[in-house]
Coordinates of C-alpha atoms in Angstrom, one line a residue:
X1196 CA -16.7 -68.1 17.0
X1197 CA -13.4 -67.0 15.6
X1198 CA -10.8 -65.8 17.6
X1199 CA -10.5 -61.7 16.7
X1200 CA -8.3 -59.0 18.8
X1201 CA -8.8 -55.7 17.6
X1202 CA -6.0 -54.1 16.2
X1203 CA -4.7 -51.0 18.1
X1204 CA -2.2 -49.9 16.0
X1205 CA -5.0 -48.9 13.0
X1206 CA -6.7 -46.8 16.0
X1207 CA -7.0 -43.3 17.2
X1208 CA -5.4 -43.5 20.9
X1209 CA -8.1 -40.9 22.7
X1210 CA -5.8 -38.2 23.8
X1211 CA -8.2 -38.0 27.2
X1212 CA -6.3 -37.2 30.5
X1213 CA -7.7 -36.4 34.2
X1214 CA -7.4 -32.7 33.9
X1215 CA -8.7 -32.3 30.3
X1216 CA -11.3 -35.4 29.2
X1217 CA -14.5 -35.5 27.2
X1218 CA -16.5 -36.6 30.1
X1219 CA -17.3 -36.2 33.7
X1220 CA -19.4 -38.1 36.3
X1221 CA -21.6 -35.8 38.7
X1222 CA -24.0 -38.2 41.4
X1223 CA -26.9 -35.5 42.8
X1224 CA -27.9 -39.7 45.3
X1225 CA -26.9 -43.1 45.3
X1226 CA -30.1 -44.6 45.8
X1227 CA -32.2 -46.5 43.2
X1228 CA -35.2 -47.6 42.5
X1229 CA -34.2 -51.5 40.8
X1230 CA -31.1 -53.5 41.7
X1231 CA -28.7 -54.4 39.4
X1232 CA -26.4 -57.5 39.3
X1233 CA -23.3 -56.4 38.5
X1234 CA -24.2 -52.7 39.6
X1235 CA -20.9 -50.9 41.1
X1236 CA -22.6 -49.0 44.5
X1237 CA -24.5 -49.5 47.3
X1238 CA -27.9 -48.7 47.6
X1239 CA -28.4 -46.0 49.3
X1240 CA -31.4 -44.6 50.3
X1241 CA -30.2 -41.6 52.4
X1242 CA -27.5 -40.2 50.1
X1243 CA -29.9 -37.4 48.3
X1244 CA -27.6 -34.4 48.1
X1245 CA -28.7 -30.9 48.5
X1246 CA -28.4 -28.5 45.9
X1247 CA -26.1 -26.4 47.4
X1248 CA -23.6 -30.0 47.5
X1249 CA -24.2 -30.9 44.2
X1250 CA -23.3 -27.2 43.5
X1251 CA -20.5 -27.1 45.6
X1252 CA -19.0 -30.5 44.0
X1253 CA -19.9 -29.5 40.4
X1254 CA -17.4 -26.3 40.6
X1255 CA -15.1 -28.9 42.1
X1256 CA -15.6 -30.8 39.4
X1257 CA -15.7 -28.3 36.3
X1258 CA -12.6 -26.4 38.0
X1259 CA -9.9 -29.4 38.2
X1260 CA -10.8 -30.5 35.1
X1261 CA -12.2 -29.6 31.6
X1262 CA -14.7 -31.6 29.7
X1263 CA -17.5 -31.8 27.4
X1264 CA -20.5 -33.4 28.7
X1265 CA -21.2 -33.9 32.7
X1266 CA -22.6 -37.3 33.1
X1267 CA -25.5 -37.1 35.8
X1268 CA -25.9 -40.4 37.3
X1269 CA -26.2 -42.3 40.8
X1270 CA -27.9 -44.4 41.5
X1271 CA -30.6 -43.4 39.6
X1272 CA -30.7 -39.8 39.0
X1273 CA -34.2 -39.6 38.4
X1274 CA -34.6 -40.5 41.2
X1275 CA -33.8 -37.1 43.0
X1276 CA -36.6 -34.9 43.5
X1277 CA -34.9 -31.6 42.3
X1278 CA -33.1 -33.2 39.2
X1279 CA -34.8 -30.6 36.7
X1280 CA -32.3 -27.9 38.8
X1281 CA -29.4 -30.1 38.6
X1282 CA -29.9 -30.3 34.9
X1283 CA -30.3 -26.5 34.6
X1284 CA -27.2 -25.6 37.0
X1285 CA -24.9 -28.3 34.8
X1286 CA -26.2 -26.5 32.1
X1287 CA -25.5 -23.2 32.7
X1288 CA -22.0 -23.9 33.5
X1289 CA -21.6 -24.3 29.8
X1290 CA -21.4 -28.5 29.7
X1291 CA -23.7 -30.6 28.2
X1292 CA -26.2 -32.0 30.9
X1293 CA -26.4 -36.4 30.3
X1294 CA -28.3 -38.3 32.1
X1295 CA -26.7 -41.8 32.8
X1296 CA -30.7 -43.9 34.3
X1297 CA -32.2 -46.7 34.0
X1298 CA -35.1 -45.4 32.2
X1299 CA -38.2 -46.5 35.3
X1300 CA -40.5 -44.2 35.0
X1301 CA -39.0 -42.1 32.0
X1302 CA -42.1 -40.6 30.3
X1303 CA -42.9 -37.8 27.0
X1304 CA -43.7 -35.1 30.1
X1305 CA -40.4 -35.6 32.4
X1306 CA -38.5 -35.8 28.8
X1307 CA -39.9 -32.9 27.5
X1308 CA -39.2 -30.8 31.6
X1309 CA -35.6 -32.1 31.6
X1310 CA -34.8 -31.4 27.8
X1311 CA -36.5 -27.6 28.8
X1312 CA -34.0 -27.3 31.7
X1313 CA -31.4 -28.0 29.1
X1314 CA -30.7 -31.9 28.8
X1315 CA -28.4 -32.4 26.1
X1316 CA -29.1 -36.3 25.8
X1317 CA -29.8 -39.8 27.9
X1318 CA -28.0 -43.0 28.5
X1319 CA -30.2 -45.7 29.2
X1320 CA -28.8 -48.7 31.3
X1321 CA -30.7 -51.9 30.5
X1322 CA -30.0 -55.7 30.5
X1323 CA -31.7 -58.6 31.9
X1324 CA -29.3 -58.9 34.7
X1325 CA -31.4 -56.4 36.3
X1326 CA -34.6 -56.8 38.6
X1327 CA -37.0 -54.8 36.7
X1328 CA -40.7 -54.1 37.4
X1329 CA -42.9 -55.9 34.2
X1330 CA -39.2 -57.4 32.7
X1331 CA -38.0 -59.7 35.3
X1332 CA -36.6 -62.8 33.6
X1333 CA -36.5 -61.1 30.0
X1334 CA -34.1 -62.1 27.6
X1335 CA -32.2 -59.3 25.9
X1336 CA -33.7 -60.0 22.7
X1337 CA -37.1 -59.4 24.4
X1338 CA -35.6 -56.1 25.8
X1339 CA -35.1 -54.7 22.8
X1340 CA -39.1 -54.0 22.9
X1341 CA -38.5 -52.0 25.6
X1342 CA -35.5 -50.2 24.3
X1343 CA -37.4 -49.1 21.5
X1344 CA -40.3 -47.9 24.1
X1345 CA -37.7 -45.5 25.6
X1346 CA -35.9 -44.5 22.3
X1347 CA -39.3 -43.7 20.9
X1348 CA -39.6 -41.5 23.8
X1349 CA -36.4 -39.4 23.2
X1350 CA -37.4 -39.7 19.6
X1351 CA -40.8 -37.9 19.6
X1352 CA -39.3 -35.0 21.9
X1353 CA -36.7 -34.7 18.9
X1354 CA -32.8 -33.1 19.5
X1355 CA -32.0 -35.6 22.3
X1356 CA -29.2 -38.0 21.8
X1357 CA -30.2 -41.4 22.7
X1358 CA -27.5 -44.1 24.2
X1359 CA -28.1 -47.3 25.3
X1360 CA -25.8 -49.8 27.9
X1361 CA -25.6 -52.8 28.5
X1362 CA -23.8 -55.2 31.2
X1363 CA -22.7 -58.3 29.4
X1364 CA -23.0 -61.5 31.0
X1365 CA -21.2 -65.0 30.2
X1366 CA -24.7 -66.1 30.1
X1367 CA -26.0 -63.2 27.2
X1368 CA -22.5 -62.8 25.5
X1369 CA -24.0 -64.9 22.6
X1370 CA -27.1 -62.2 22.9
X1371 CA -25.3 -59.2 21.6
X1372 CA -25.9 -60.1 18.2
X1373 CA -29.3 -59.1 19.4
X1374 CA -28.7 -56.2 20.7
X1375 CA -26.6 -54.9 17.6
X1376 CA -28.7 -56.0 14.9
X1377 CA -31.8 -53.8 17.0
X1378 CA -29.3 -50.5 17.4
X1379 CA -28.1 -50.5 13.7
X1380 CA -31.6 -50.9 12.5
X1381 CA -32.0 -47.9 14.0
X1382 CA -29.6 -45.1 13.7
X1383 CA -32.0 -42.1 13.4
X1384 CA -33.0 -43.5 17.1
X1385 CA -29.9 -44.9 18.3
X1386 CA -27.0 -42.9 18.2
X1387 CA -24.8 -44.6 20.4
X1388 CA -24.7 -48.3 21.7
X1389 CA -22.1 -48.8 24.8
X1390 CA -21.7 -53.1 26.0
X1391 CA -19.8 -53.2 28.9
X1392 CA -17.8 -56.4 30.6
X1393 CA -19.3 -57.4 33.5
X1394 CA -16.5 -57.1 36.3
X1395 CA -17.0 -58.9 39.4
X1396 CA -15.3 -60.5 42.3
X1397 CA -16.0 -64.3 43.6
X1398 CA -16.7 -65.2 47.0
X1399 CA -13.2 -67.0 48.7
X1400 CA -11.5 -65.5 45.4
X1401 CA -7.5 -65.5 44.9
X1402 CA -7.1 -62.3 46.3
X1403 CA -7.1 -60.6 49.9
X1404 CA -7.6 -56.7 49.6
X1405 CA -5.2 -54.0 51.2
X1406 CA -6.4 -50.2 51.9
X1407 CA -4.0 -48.0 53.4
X1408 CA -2.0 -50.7 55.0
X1409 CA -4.2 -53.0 56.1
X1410 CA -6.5 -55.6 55.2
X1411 CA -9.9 -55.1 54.8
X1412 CA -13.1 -56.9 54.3
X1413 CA -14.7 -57.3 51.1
X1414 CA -18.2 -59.0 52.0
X1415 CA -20.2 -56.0 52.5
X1416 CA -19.0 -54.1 49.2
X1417 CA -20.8 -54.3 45.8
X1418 CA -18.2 -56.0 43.9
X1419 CA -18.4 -59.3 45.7
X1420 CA -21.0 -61.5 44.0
X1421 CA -21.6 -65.4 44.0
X1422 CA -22.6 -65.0 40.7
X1423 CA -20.4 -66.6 37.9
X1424 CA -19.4 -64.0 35.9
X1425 CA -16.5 -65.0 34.3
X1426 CA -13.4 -62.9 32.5
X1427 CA -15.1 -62.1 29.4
X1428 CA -12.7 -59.5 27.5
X1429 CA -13.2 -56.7 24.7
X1430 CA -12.3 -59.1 22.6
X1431 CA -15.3 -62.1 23.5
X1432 CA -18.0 -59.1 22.6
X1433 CA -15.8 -57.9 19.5
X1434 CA -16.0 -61.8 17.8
X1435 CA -19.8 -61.3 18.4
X1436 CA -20.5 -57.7 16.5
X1437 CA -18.8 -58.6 14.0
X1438 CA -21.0 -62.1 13.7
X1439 CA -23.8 -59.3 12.5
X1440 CA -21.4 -56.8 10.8
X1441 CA -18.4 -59.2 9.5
X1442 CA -16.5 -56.0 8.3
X1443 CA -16.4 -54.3 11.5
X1444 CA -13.6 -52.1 13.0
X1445 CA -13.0 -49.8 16.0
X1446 CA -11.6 -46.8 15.1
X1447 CA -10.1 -45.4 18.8
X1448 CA -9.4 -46.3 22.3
X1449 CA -7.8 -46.1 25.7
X1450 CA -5.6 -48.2 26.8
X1451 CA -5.0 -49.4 30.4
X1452 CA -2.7 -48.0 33.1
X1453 CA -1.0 -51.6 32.6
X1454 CA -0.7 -52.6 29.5
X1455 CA -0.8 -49.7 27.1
X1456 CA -2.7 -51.4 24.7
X1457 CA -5.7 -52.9 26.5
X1458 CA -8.4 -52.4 25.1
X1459 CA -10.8 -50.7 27.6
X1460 CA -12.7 -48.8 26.1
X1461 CA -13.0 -48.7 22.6
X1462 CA -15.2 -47.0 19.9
X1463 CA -16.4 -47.8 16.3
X1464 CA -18.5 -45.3 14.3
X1465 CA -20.4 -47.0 12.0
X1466 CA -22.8 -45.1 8.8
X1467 CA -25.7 -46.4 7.7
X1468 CA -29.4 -45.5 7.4
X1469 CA -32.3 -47.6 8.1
X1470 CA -31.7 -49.9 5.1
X1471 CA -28.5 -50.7 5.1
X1472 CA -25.2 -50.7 7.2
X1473 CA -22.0 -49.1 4.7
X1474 CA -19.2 -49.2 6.5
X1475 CA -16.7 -47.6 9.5
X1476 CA -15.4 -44.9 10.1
X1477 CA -11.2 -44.9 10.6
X1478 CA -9.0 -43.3 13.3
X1479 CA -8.7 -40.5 10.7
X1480 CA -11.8 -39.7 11.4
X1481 CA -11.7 -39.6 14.9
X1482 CA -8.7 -37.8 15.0
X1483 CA -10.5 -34.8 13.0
X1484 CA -13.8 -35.1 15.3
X1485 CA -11.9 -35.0 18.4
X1486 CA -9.0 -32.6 17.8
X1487 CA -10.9 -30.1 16.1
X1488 CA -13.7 -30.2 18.3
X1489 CA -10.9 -29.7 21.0
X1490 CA -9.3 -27.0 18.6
X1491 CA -12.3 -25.0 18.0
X1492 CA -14.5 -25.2 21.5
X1493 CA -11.8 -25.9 23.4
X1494 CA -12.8 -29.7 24.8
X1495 CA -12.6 -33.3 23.6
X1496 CA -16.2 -34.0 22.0
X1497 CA -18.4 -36.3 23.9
X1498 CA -22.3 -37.2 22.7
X1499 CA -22.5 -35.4 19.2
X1500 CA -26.0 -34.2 18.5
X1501 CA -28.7 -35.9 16.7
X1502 CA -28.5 -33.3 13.8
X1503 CA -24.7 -33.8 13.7
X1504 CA -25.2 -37.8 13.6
X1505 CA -27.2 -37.4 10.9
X1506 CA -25.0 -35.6 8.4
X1507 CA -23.2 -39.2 7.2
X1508 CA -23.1 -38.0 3.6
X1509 CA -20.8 -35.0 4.7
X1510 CA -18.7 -36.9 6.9
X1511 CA -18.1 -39.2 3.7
X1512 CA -15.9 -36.0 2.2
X1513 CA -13.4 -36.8 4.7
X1514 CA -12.6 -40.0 3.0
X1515 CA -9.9 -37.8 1.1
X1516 CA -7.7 -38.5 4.8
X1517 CA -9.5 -41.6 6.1
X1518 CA -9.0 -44.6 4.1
X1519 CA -11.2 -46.8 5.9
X1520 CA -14.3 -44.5 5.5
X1521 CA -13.0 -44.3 1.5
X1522 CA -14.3 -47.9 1.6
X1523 CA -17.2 -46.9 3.3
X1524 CA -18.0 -44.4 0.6
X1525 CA -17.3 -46.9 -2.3
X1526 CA -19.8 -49.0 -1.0
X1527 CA -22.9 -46.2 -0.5
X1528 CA -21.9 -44.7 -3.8
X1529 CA -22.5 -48.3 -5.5
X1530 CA -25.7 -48.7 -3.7
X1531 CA -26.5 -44.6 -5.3
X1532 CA -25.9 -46.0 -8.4
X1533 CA -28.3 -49.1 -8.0
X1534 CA -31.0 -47.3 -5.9
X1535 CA -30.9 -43.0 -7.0
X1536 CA -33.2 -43.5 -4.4
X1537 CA -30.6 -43.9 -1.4
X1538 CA -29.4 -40.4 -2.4
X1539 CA -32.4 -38.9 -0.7
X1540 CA -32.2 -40.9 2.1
X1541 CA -30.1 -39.4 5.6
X1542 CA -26.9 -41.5 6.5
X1543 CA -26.2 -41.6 9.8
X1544 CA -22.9 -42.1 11.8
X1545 CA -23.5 -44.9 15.0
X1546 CA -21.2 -45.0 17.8
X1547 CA -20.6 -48.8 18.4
X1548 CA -18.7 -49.2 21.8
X1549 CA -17.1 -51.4 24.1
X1550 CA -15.7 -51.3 27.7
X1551 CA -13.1 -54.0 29.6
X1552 CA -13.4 -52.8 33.3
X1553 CA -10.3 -52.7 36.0
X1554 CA -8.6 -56.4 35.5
X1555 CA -6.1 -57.4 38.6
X1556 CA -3.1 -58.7 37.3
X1557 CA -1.0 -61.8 38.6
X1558 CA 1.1 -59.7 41.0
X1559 CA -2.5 -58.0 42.1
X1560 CA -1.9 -54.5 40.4
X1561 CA -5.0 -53.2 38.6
X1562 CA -5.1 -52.3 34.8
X1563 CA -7.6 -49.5 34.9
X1564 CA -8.6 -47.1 31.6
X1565 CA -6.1 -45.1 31.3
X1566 CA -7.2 -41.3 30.7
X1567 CA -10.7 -42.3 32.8
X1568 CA -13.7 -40.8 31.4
X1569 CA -15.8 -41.2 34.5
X1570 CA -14.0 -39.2 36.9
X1571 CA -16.3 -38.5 40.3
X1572 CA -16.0 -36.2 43.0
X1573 CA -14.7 -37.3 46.7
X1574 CA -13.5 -35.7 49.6
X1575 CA -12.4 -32.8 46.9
X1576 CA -10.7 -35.4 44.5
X1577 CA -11.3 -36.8 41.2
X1578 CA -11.8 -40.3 41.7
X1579 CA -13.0 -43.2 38.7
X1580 CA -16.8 -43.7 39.7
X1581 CA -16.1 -47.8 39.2
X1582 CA -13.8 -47.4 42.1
X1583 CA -15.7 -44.8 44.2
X1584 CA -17.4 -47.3 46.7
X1585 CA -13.6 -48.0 47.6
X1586 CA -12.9 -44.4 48.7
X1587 CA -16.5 -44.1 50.6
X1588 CA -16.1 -47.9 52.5
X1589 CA -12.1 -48.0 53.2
X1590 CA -11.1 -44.7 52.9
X1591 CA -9.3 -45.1 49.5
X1592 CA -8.4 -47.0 46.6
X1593 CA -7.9 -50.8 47.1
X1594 CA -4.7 -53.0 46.4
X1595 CA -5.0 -56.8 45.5
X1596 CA -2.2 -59.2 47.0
X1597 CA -2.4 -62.9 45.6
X1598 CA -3.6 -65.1 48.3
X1599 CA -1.4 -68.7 48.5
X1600 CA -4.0 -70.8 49.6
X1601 CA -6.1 -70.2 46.5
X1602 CA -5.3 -71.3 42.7
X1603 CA -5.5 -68.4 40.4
X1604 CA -7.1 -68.5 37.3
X1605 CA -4.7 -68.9 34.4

């Protein structure tokens, strides 16, 4: 596999800060109904928040800072037995209700209640790292069968924008070519396609852990695992994509609180219909989408509609400023000209992205995203979600210090 690192300077850096982002995290329970392997909070089973809570830490939420879409997720949201009225009261606050599950138990009739109560969209969180009834011990390639189950779902209830993450494993990084050869087969289905590093920390790892001045004990947190996971980077899942779309580019990102350009979490908007994949998108483009939309509603877009995502052959006009979706346009045009045919045919734009999770550094400082787009409540702060199990089991945010009787990995 070739070596490949993205290049940041031909990207749009996302302008996204704490007070004034695209995105925010709202979590009505923590419990859930499968486990996850590389999953970032404890189970639990008596976390079920009242309405009047979830009320209470949503006008937290919506008052210290300004976003687009309000991410409803846990645990497993679905989970909650009066998640149609948390849908509705994020609603009617004026953001656009997402729901962030693992899809057990999504069906046509709770689809069609939540999208009534005024669900702008779902993200689906599936890989095989996950102890699923009927799927246990299912590759990613054979998940994709379910994948399509669920996007079918959203599909047939029609306006619903349909996302799909994945945890990536050293053991199914040579799978996403599966997984992105199903998603751009599908862009009247799939709108947006999220593969996330798996983060984790090792048992007797190189690091001790400091909170508020003193050491504390990392074997009952989630982020222990004796799992080998690895360091794969942005990078590692980048050299794969483009394996299945050799002309591939991001077109934005954020960067890290570290190193300004890390690449943790960056997006590629790909057009193409069912037949054939054209081309990206460029930073131009991005630049337009999320300025203007910030210009004209007055918030960085998140989730663009289905309708929106399938008006490709206008977004092609604004290959007068973006020269990488001039390519783009040269190459749909050609196929026009071969097959009239195409003309009559929607092109979609596809959100392709990637995310690097915090990586400790050698002196035991964290590069986090910088300009966090999954901001939570606690103790009536914005804290990132990741990192939120460190606030609820030591009181705050955790430092690394480099242990001397363990080798570091170089």
């Amino acid at each position: 596999m070739l070596d490949v690192r993205p290049d940041t300077r031909r990207m749009f850096r996302l302008p996204w800060t704490s007070a004034d982002n695209a995105m925010t995290w709202l979590e009505p329970t923590r419990a859930c109904n499968i486990t996850c392997d590389a999953c970032f909070a404890l189970n639990d089973r008596a976390s079920e928040k009242s309405l009047d809570r979830i009320r209470h830490e949503l006008d937290v939420l919506l008052d210290k800072r300004r976003c687009d879409a309000m991410l409803i997720a846990g645990g497993e949201p679905l989970t909650h037995p009066l998640i149609v009225d948390v849908v509705r009261m994020v609603k009617q606050r004026g953001v656009k209700p997402v729901l962030i599950t693992n899809g057990v138990g999504v069906d046509r009739p709770l689809v069609r209640e939540l999208k009534r109560a005024g669900a702008y969209g779902f993200t689906f969180h599936v890989d095989s790292h996950q102890d699923r009834p009927g799927w246990k011990g299912s590759s990613e390639a054979e998940l994709n069968e379910l994948r399509d189950r669920l996007a079918g779902i959203l599909y047939a209830e029609s306006g619903l924008t349909c996302a799909f993450n994945t945890t990536i494993f050293p053991d199914t990084l040579d799978a996403v070519p599966d997984i992105v050869r199903w998603a751009v087969a599908r862009p009247e289905r799939v709108h947006i396609l999220t593969l996330i590093c798996v983060r984790m920390l090792e048992k007797d790892g190189p690091w001790r852990f400091v909170a508020g001045g003193r050491e504390v004990d990392m074997s009952g947190s989630p982020y222990v695992t004796s799992l080998d996971c690895g360091h794969l980077t942005a990078e590692d899942i980048y050299s794969r994509i483009r394996s299945v779309l050799p002309d591939f580019e991001f077109c934005a990102f954020l960067g890290g609180t570290v190193h300004s350009d890390s690449l943790k979490w960056v997006i590629g908007c790909r057009l193409g219909s069912r037949r054939r994949s054209y081309g990206n998108a460029g930073r131009r483009f991005m630049e337009v989408m999320q300025l203007g939309h910030r210009l004209t509603r007055g918030r960085y877009l998140a989730y663009s509609s289905p309708a929106s995502a399938g008006l490709g052959q206008l977004a092609l006009l604004l290959g007068v400023l973006d020269p990488e979706l001039r390519a783009t346009a040269r190459r749909y045009l050609a196929d026009v000209l071969r097959h009239p045919s195409v003309l009559f045919s929607r092109l979609h734009v596809q959100s392709l992205s990637v995310v690097q999770p915090a990586d400790i550094q050698p002196d035991g400082e964290m590069d986090t995203c910088d300009g966090c787009p999954n901001r939570t409540f606690w103790n009536e702060l914005l804290v990132p979600a990741c990192r939120l199990e460190e606030y609820k089991l030591f009181g705050g945010p955790l430092r690394a210090v480099p242990r001397t009787d363990v080798q570091r990995p170089s």
